[in-house]
Amino acid sequence: MFDPFKTTRARSRKKLRSAKVPSVSNAWGTLLTPAKPARRAKASAGERKAKRVGPVAKQAPPATSRSTGTVPRGASFRTGTHEGAFGARSYKLYVPSMAKKAEEPLPLIVMLHGCGQTPQDFARGTGMNALAEEFGALVLYPAQARKAHLNRCWNWFKRSDQARGGGEPALIAGLTQEIIAGQPVDPARVYVAGLSAGASASLIVATAYSDIFAAVGVHSGLAVGAAHDAASATRAMVAGAPGRRLGAPMPTIIFHGEKDKVVNPRNGRFAAMRALQPYDRLERTEKTMRVSGGHEYVRTAHRVGRGRSYVEHWLVQGSGHAWSGGNASGSYTDPDGPDASREMMRFFLRHRTTKKRRASPGSPGVTATL
């Protein structure tokens, strides 16, 4: 399969070296084919017993459920295939044990993996299934096909995959609506999140289909419109790119590692800036905290008074291109950071779409049903 990055590697190597980042081949190699992270040194007894601290004081689920991927009795983690007008993709769907006896429809979280990852790997690393069991939610993991990208990257940098009504955004939206129709899902509580290329794609999908998604989680991603081809994607990843202004508000929570050498942390700040622009007069608060035995982080939240936040930006000091607070059994995780999965879950469940918004397509001439 044609590699869209091959032609840009040689001429971009010099620029990347001057920016004090890995060569293009290494930078893209890390992004496209992430190797399993090396095992960390054995933690001390104090570190093993230390509890993570953060702004949300909730009891963490048992370590075994997040590290082994064990499916509880009554729950399911099955494989399916979606075929629609915009293409076909396989997926994994987690349905919690409480779904059959739930009196009300449950939230749905769509998780878009990073380059070189699979739904199973992403589920292990993020531990999102265990949180879905704890809070009562379904989790959908679409799988990017190798025929769409050699290294299973979502094509966030292509013009044809950056808007409503076509390409991968329409495909993901169609799959999401299929799950909503076939499962006990509350259409007012549907969310999307991702890592790296999946994070960039999540922002595109959420803003293009704001009638479907109530909020978006972005981990180590780039703003909508930050790139339009392979060359501009390389520049944006290395130096940062502001992207384009968004047309409507979309609650957004952003995580980024301060030592990220694959996607410049400036991209997280740009994504936050764009997320803020459609809102009026949000109040900003900033807190610096530290995970017990782990990384320091800065959380910047924007809200109305003391109510729920609409935009959050978490900068994790000392962390690289990895899911903060993730489990080492998955690729691209940093167990020493604040728990991004739990914080995204907390953020998501405070937002929902209105009937008016769900009935109003985001773009003229395109219906909400695909």
Short mmCIF file of C-alpha atoms in Angstrom, two decimals:
data_model
loop_
_atom_site.label_atom_id
_atom_site.label_comp_id
_atom_site.label_asym_id
_atom_site.label_seq_id
_atom_site.Cartn_x
_atom_site.Cartn_y
_atom_site.Cartn_z
CA MET A 1 0.00 0.00 0.00
CA PHE A 2 1.14 3.54 -0.74
CA ASP A 3 2.73 5.20 2.28
CA PRO A 4 1.69 8.91 2.30
CA PHE A 5 4.63 9.82 4.53
CA LYS A 6 7.44 8.26 2.49
CA THR A 7 7.93 11.21 0.13
CA THR A 8 8.24 13.75 2.97
CA ARG A 9 10.73 11.93 5.17
CA ALA A 10 13.97 12.81 3.42
CA ARG A 11 13.34 16.53 2.92
CA SER A 12 11.94 16.97 6.43
CA ARG A 13 14.80 15.25 8.31
CA LYS A 14 16.93 18.38 8.49
CA LYS A 15 14.09 20.48 9.94
CA LEU A 16 13.30 17.88 12.54
CA ARG A 17 16.90 17.69 13.73
CA SER A 18 17.09 21.47 14.15
CA ALA A 19 13.93 21.26 16.28
CA LYS A 20 15.70 18.79 18.62
CA VAL A 21 13.30 15.95 17.97
CA PRO A 22 13.92 12.50 16.47
CA SER A 23 14.47 12.19 12.72
CA VAL A 24 11.34 11.95 10.58
CA SER A 25 11.78 8.24 10.12
CA ASN A 26 12.05 7.76 13.87
CA ALA A 27 9.25 10.20 14.69
CA TRP A 28 6.83 8.64 12.21
CA GLY A 29 8.08 5.18 13.08
CA THR A 30 7.13 5.82 16.69
CA LEU A 31 3.72 7.16 15.72
CA LEU A 32 2.91 4.59 13.07
CA THR A 33 4.30 1.40 14.58
CA PRO A 34 4.49 1.89 18.34
CA ALA A 35 6.44 -0.83 20.05
CA LYS A 36 5.38 -2.18 23.39
CA PRO A 37 6.90 0.09 26.05
CA ALA A 38 9.77 -1.27 28.08
CA ARG A 39 8.83 -2.57 31.50
CA ARG A 40 9.49 -0.09 34.24
CA ALA A 41 11.80 -0.81 37.12
CA LYS A 42 10.12 -2.60 39.99
CA ALA A 43 8.32 -0.11 42.18
CA SER A 44 9.14 0.30 45.84
CA ALA A 45 6.72 -0.94 48.47
CA GLY A 46 5.63 2.64 49.12
CA GLU A 47 4.94 3.29 45.45
CA ARG A 48 2.95 0.08 45.13
CA LYS A 49 0.73 1.09 48.01
CA ALA A 50 0.42 4.75 47.03
CA LYS A 51 -2.98 5.83 45.78
CA ARG A 52 -3.25 8.26 42.90
CA VAL A 53 -4.51 11.65 43.91
CA GLY A 54 -6.46 14.07 41.76
CA PRO A 55 -9.38 16.42 41.69
CA VAL A 56 -11.88 13.55 41.69
CA ALA A 57 -11.74 11.45 44.86
CA LYS A 58 -13.39 8.19 43.82
CA GLN A 59 -12.58 4.60 44.64
CA ALA A 60 -10.53 3.07 41.82
CA PRO A 61 -11.72 -0.25 40.38
CA PRO A 62 -9.81 -3.41 41.33
CA ALA A 63 -6.36 -3.52 39.73
CA THR A 64 -7.03 -6.92 38.17
CA SER A 65 -9.95 -5.64 36.10
CA ARG A 66 -7.85 -2.86 34.54
CA SER A 67 -4.64 -4.82 34.09
CA THR A 68 -5.85 -8.19 32.84
CA GLY A 69 -8.84 -7.15 30.75
CA THR A 70 -11.00 -9.82 32.43
CA VAL A 71 -14.65 -9.57 31.39
CA PRO A 72 -16.93 -9.74 34.45
CA ARG A 73 -19.75 -12.25 34.58
CA GLY A 74 -22.76 -10.95 32.69
CA ALA A 75 -20.69 -8.47 30.65
CA SER A 76 -19.51 -8.97 27.07
CA PHE A 77 -16.66 -7.75 24.88
CA ARG A 78 -17.55 -8.91 21.42
CA THR A 79 -16.32 -8.34 17.88
CA GLY A 80 -18.56 -6.99 15.14
CA THR A 81 -18.42 -5.53 11.64
CA HIS A 82 -20.06 -2.37 10.38
CA GLU A 83 -20.86 -1.97 6.70
CA GLY A 84 -22.28 1.31 5.48
CA ALA A 85 -22.33 3.81 2.65
CA PHE A 86 -18.92 5.13 3.62
CA GLY A 87 -17.09 1.86 4.07
CA ALA A 88 -16.74 -1.10 6.41
CA ARG A 89 -14.81 -1.51 9.66
CA SER A 90 -14.58 -4.15 12.35
CA TYR A 91 -15.03 -3.12 15.98
CA LYS A 92 -15.07 -4.31 19.58
CA LEU A 93 -18.02 -3.44 21.80
CA TYR A 94 -18.01 -3.65 25.58
CA VAL A 95 -21.42 -4.05 27.20
CA PRO A 96 -21.38 -3.92 31.04
CA SER A 97 -23.03 -6.57 33.16
CA MET A 98 -25.70 -4.13 34.34
CA ALA A 99 -26.97 -3.41 30.81
CA LYS A 100 -29.63 -6.15 30.81
CA LYS A 101 -31.22 -4.98 34.05
CA ALA A 102 -30.67 -1.23 33.67
CA GLU A 103 -33.88 0.75 34.05
CA GLU A 104 -32.61 3.57 31.82
CA PRO A 105 -30.47 3.65 28.64
CA LEU A 106 -26.72 3.86 29.23
CA PRO A 107 -24.01 6.24 27.98
CA LEU A 108 -21.81 5.21 25.03
CA ILE A 109 -18.13 6.08 24.68
CA VAL A 110 -16.44 5.69 21.29
CA MET A 111 -12.67 5.10 21.62
CA LEU A 112 -10.37 5.66 18.61
CA HIS A 113 -7.00 3.94 18.97
CA GLY A 114 -3.64 5.37 17.94
CA CYS A 115 -1.41 4.29 15.06
CA GLY A 116 -0.25 0.69 15.19
CA GLN A 117 -2.73 -0.14 17.93
CA THR A 118 -5.77 -2.42 17.96
CA PRO A 119 -9.04 -2.15 19.90
CA GLN A 120 -7.91 -4.89 22.29
CA ASP A 121 -4.58 -3.17 22.94
CA PHE A 122 -6.27 0.21 23.42
CA ALA A 123 -8.82 -1.28 25.81
CA ARG A 124 -6.05 -2.85 27.91
CA GLY A 125 -3.96 0.29 28.03
CA THR A 126 -6.75 2.72 28.88
CA GLY A 127 -8.68 0.45 31.24
CA MET A 128 -11.87 2.02 29.94
CA ASN A 129 -13.86 -1.22 30.13
CA ALA A 130 -13.37 -1.43 33.90
CA LEU A 131 -14.59 2.16 34.27
CA ALA A 132 -17.57 1.37 32.02
CA GLU A 133 -18.43 -1.49 34.36
CA GLU A 134 -18.07 0.80 37.37
CA PHE A 135 -20.13 3.70 36.03
CA GLY A 136 -22.50 1.77 33.75
CA ALA A 137 -21.61 2.58 30.13
CA LEU A 138 -20.97 0.89 26.80
CA VAL A 139 -17.63 1.33 25.04
CA LEU A 140 -17.17 1.07 21.28
CA TYR A 141 -13.70 0.56 19.77
CA PRO A 142 -13.70 0.97 15.98
CA ALA A 143 -10.71 -0.69 14.29
CA GLN A 144 -8.88 1.09 11.51
CA ALA A 145 -8.24 -1.19 8.52
CA ARG A 146 -4.79 -1.73 7.02
CA LYS A 147 -6.24 -1.10 3.57
CA ALA A 148 -7.21 2.38 4.77
CA HIS A 149 -3.76 3.01 6.25
CA LEU A 150 -0.80 0.64 6.28
CA ASN A 151 -0.15 1.21 10.00
CA ARG A 152 -3.80 1.51 11.04
CA CYS A 153 -3.71 5.28 11.55
CA TRP A 154 -6.95 7.22 11.30
CA ASN A 155 -6.50 9.64 8.38
CA TRP A 156 -6.99 12.87 10.34
CA PHE A 157 -4.57 14.77 8.05
CA LYS A 158 -6.46 14.16 4.77
CA ARG A 159 -8.93 16.74 3.48
CA SER A 160 -11.32 13.96 2.47
CA ASP A 161 -11.44 12.77 6.11
CA GLN A 162 -11.94 16.11 7.83
CA ALA A 163 -15.59 17.01 7.30
CA ARG A 164 -19.15 15.84 7.73
CA GLY A 165 -20.83 13.79 5.04
CA GLY A 166 -17.93 11.67 3.81
CA GLY A 167 -14.79 9.71 4.57
CA GLU A 168 -13.89 8.37 8.00
CA PRO A 169 -15.95 10.91 9.99
CA ALA A 170 -19.13 9.71 8.27
CA LEU A 171 -18.07 6.07 8.66
CA ILE A 172 -17.48 6.46 12.42
CA ALA A 173 -20.70 8.42 12.85
CA GLY A 174 -22.60 5.71 10.97
CA LEU A 175 -21.12 2.97 13.14
CA THR A 176 -21.99 4.96 16.25
CA GLN A 177 -25.61 5.34 15.15
CA GLU A 178 -25.79 1.63 14.41
CA ILE A 179 -24.77 0.86 18.00
CA ILE A 180 -27.19 3.47 19.38
CA ALA A 181 -30.04 1.84 17.45
CA GLY A 182 -29.15 -1.72 18.43
CA GLN A 183 -28.10 -1.36 22.06
CA PRO A 184 -29.58 0.20 25.24
CA VAL A 185 -27.84 3.53 24.60
CA ASP A 186 -29.00 6.96 25.70
CA PRO A 187 -28.62 9.12 22.54
CA ALA A 188 -28.14 12.19 24.72
CA ARG A 189 -25.00 10.72 26.31
CA VAL A 190 -22.71 9.67 23.48
CA TYR A 191 -19.02 10.63 23.60
CA VAL A 192 -15.83 10.10 21.60
CA ALA A 193 -12.17 10.04 22.65
CA GLY A 194 -8.84 8.94 21.22
CA LEU A 195 -5.06 8.85 21.38
CA SER A 196 -2.68 10.57 18.94
CA ALA A 197 -4.10 10.05 15.41
CA GLY A 198 -7.24 8.75 17.09
CA ALA A 199 -7.44 11.90 19.22
CA SER A 200 -7.15 14.13 16.15
CA ALA A 201 -9.84 12.08 14.41
CA SER A 202 -12.04 12.28 17.53
CA LEU A 203 -12.01 16.07 17.43
CA ILE A 204 -12.95 16.03 13.75
CA VAL A 205 -15.79 13.54 14.28
CA ALA A 206 -17.16 15.30 17.37
CA THR A 207 -17.23 18.76 15.81
CA ALA A 208 -18.56 17.49 12.46
CA TYR A 209 -21.33 15.51 14.17
CA SER A 210 -22.22 17.64 17.16
CA ASP A 211 -25.78 16.34 16.83
CA ILE A 212 -24.49 12.89 17.85
CA PHE A 213 -21.65 13.54 20.31
CA ALA A 214 -22.06 15.43 23.58
CA ALA A 215 -18.33 15.80 24.41
CA VAL A 216 -14.88 14.78 23.20
CA GLY A 217 -11.65 13.58 24.84
CA VAL A 218 -8.32 14.37 23.18
CA HIS A 219 -5.09 12.68 24.29
CA SER A 220 -1.88 13.75 22.52
CA GLY A 221 -3.77 14.99 19.47
CA LEU A 222 -3.93 17.98 17.13
CA ALA A 223 -6.55 20.65 16.45
CA VAL A 224 -9.09 20.30 13.66
CA GLY A 225 -7.51 21.52 10.42
CA ALA A 226 -3.94 21.37 11.75
CA ALA A 227 -2.88 19.57 8.55
CA HIS A 228 -4.21 18.77 5.09
CA ASP A 229 -1.59 16.32 3.79
CA ALA A 230 1.48 14.33 4.88
CA ALA A 231 3.91 17.25 4.68
CA SER A 232 1.76 19.62 6.74
CA ALA A 233 1.07 16.80 9.21
CA THR A 234 4.80 16.42 9.82
CA ARG A 235 5.21 20.15 10.38
CA ALA A 236 2.20 20.29 12.72
CA MET A 237 3.38 17.36 14.79
CA VAL A 238 6.87 18.81 15.19
CA ALA A 239 6.16 22.50 15.70
CA GLY A 240 2.45 22.67 16.50
CA ALA A 241 -0.38 24.10 14.40
CA PRO A 242 -3.41 26.15 15.50
CA GLY A 243 -5.88 24.54 13.10
CA ARG A 244 -9.10 26.31 12.25
CA ARG A 245 -11.83 28.01 14.25
CA LEU A 246 -14.75 25.78 15.25
CA GLY A 247 -18.28 26.72 14.34
CA ALA A 248 -20.10 25.52 17.46
CA PRO A 249 -19.34 24.75 21.12
CA MET A 250 -18.16 21.22 21.95
CA PRO A 251 -17.22 20.28 25.54
CA THR A 252 -13.60 19.14 25.32
CA ILE A 253 -11.11 17.55 27.73
CA ILE A 254 -7.47 17.45 26.62
CA PHE A 255 -4.47 15.51 27.95
CA HIS A 256 -0.91 15.94 26.71
CA GLY A 257 2.51 14.89 27.95
CA GLU A 258 4.92 17.79 28.48
CA LYS A 259 7.81 15.64 27.15
CA ASP A 260 5.96 14.39 24.07
CA LYS A 261 8.51 14.11 21.22
CA VAL A 262 6.03 12.80 18.66
CA VAL A 263 3.22 15.36 18.87
CA ASN A 264 4.43 18.72 20.18
CA PRO A 265 2.61 19.71 23.41
CA ARG A 266 1.79 23.06 21.76
CA ASN A 267 -0.88 21.13 19.86
CA GLY A 268 -2.74 20.45 23.09
CA ARG A 269 -2.79 24.16 23.88
CA PHE A 270 -3.98 24.96 20.36
CA ALA A 271 -6.78 22.40 20.65
CA ALA A 272 -7.84 24.00 23.95
CA MET A 273 -7.73 27.47 22.40
CA ARG A 274 -10.00 26.38 19.54
CA ALA A 275 -12.39 24.61 21.92
CA LEU A 276 -12.75 27.81 23.95
CA GLN A 277 -13.49 30.20 21.09
CA PRO A 278 -17.20 29.34 20.59
CA TYR A 279 -17.94 29.95 24.30
CA ASP A 280 -18.65 33.27 25.98
CA ARG A 281 -17.14 34.36 29.30
CA LEU A 282 -15.94 31.10 30.80
CA GLU A 283 -13.99 31.48 34.03
CA ARG A 284 -10.49 30.00 34.11
CA THR A 285 -8.98 28.14 37.06
CA GLU A 286 -5.59 26.45 37.20
CA LYS A 287 -4.29 23.87 39.67
CA THR A 288 -0.89 22.21 39.92
CA MET A 289 -1.01 18.79 41.53
CA ARG A 290 1.01 15.58 41.67
CA VAL A 291 0.21 11.90 41.48
CA SER A 292 1.50 10.20 44.62
CA GLY A 293 4.81 8.66 43.55
CA GLY A 294 4.30 9.90 39.99
CA HIS A 295 4.13 12.94 37.73
CA GLU A 296 3.19 16.51 38.52
CA TYR A 297 0.49 17.96 36.29
CA VAL A 298 -1.29 21.24 35.61
CA ARG A 299 -5.05 21.19 35.13
CA THR A 300 -6.62 24.26 33.55
CA ALA A 301 -10.42 24.29 33.62
CA HIS A 302 -12.90 26.72 32.06
CA ARG A 303 -16.42 26.85 33.48
CA VAL A 304 -19.37 29.09 34.29
CA GLY A 305 -19.08 30.03 37.96
CA ARG A 306 -18.65 26.91 40.07
CA GLY A 307 -20.54 24.68 37.68
CA ARG A 308 -19.29 21.97 35.34
CA SER A 309 -16.29 22.70 33.16
CA TYR A 310 -16.68 22.96 29.40
CA VAL A 311 -13.00 22.88 28.46
CA GLU A 312 -10.18 21.24 30.41
CA HIS A 313 -6.50 21.05 29.54
CA TRP A 314 -4.21 18.68 31.46
CA LEU A 315 -0.45 19.05 30.92
CA VAL A 316 1.41 16.11 32.46
CA GLN A 317 4.97 17.01 33.45
CA GLY A 318 7.64 14.45 32.55
CA SER A 319 5.27 12.32 30.44
CA GLY A 320 5.81 11.53 26.78
CA HIS A 321 3.59 10.28 23.97
CA ALA A 322 1.52 7.98 26.15
CA TRP A 323 -1.93 7.58 27.71
CA SER A 324 -1.70 9.17 31.16
CA GLY A 325 -2.47 6.81 34.02
CA GLY A 326 -2.79 3.88 31.63
CA ASN A 327 -1.80 0.30 32.28
CA ALA A 328 1.62 -1.01 31.17
CA SER A 329 -0.04 -4.07 29.63
CA GLY A 330 -1.05 -1.87 26.70
CA SER A 331 1.15 0.09 24.31
CA TYR A 332 1.76 3.81 24.72
CA THR A 333 0.83 4.17 28.37
CA ASP A 334 2.33 6.05 31.30
CA PRO A 335 1.10 4.57 34.60
CA ASP A 336 2.71 7.43 36.58
CA GLY A 337 0.39 10.14 35.26
CA PRO A 338 -3.08 11.22 36.40
CA ASP A 339 -5.82 8.83 35.32
CA ALA A 340 -6.95 10.22 31.97
CA SER A 341 -9.61 7.53 31.51
CA ARG A 342 -11.29 8.28 34.84
CA GLU A 343 -11.12 12.03 34.31
CA MET A 344 -12.60 11.71 30.82
CA MET A 345 -15.41 9.56 32.18
CA ARG A 346 -16.09 12.13 34.90
CA PHE A 347 -16.07 14.97 32.35
CA PHE A 348 -18.26 13.15 29.83
CA LEU A 349 -21.02 12.23 32.24
CA ARG A 350 -21.60 15.88 33.09
CA HIS A 351 -22.58 16.71 29.50
CA ARG A 352 -25.41 15.65 27.24
CA THR A 353 -26.98 16.73 23.97
CA THR A 354 -30.44 18.30 23.81
CA LYS A 355 -33.28 17.03 21.62
CA LYS A 356 -32.98 20.21 19.55
CA ARG A 357 -29.29 19.64 18.95
CA ARG A 358 -29.80 15.98 18.03
CA ALA A 359 -32.48 16.98 15.54
CA SER A 360 -30.27 19.61 13.89
CA PRO A 361 -27.60 18.35 11.49
CA GLY A 362 -24.25 20.14 11.74
CA SER A 363 -24.04 20.94 8.04
CA PRO A 364 -26.69 22.13 5.55
CA GLY A 365 -27.99 19.45 3.23
CA VAL A 366 -26.79 16.49 5.35
CA THR A 367 -29.26 14.55 7.43
CA ALA A 368 -28.44 13.39 10.94
CA THR A 369 -29.14 9.77 10.00
CA LEU A 370 -26.53 8.09 7.81
#
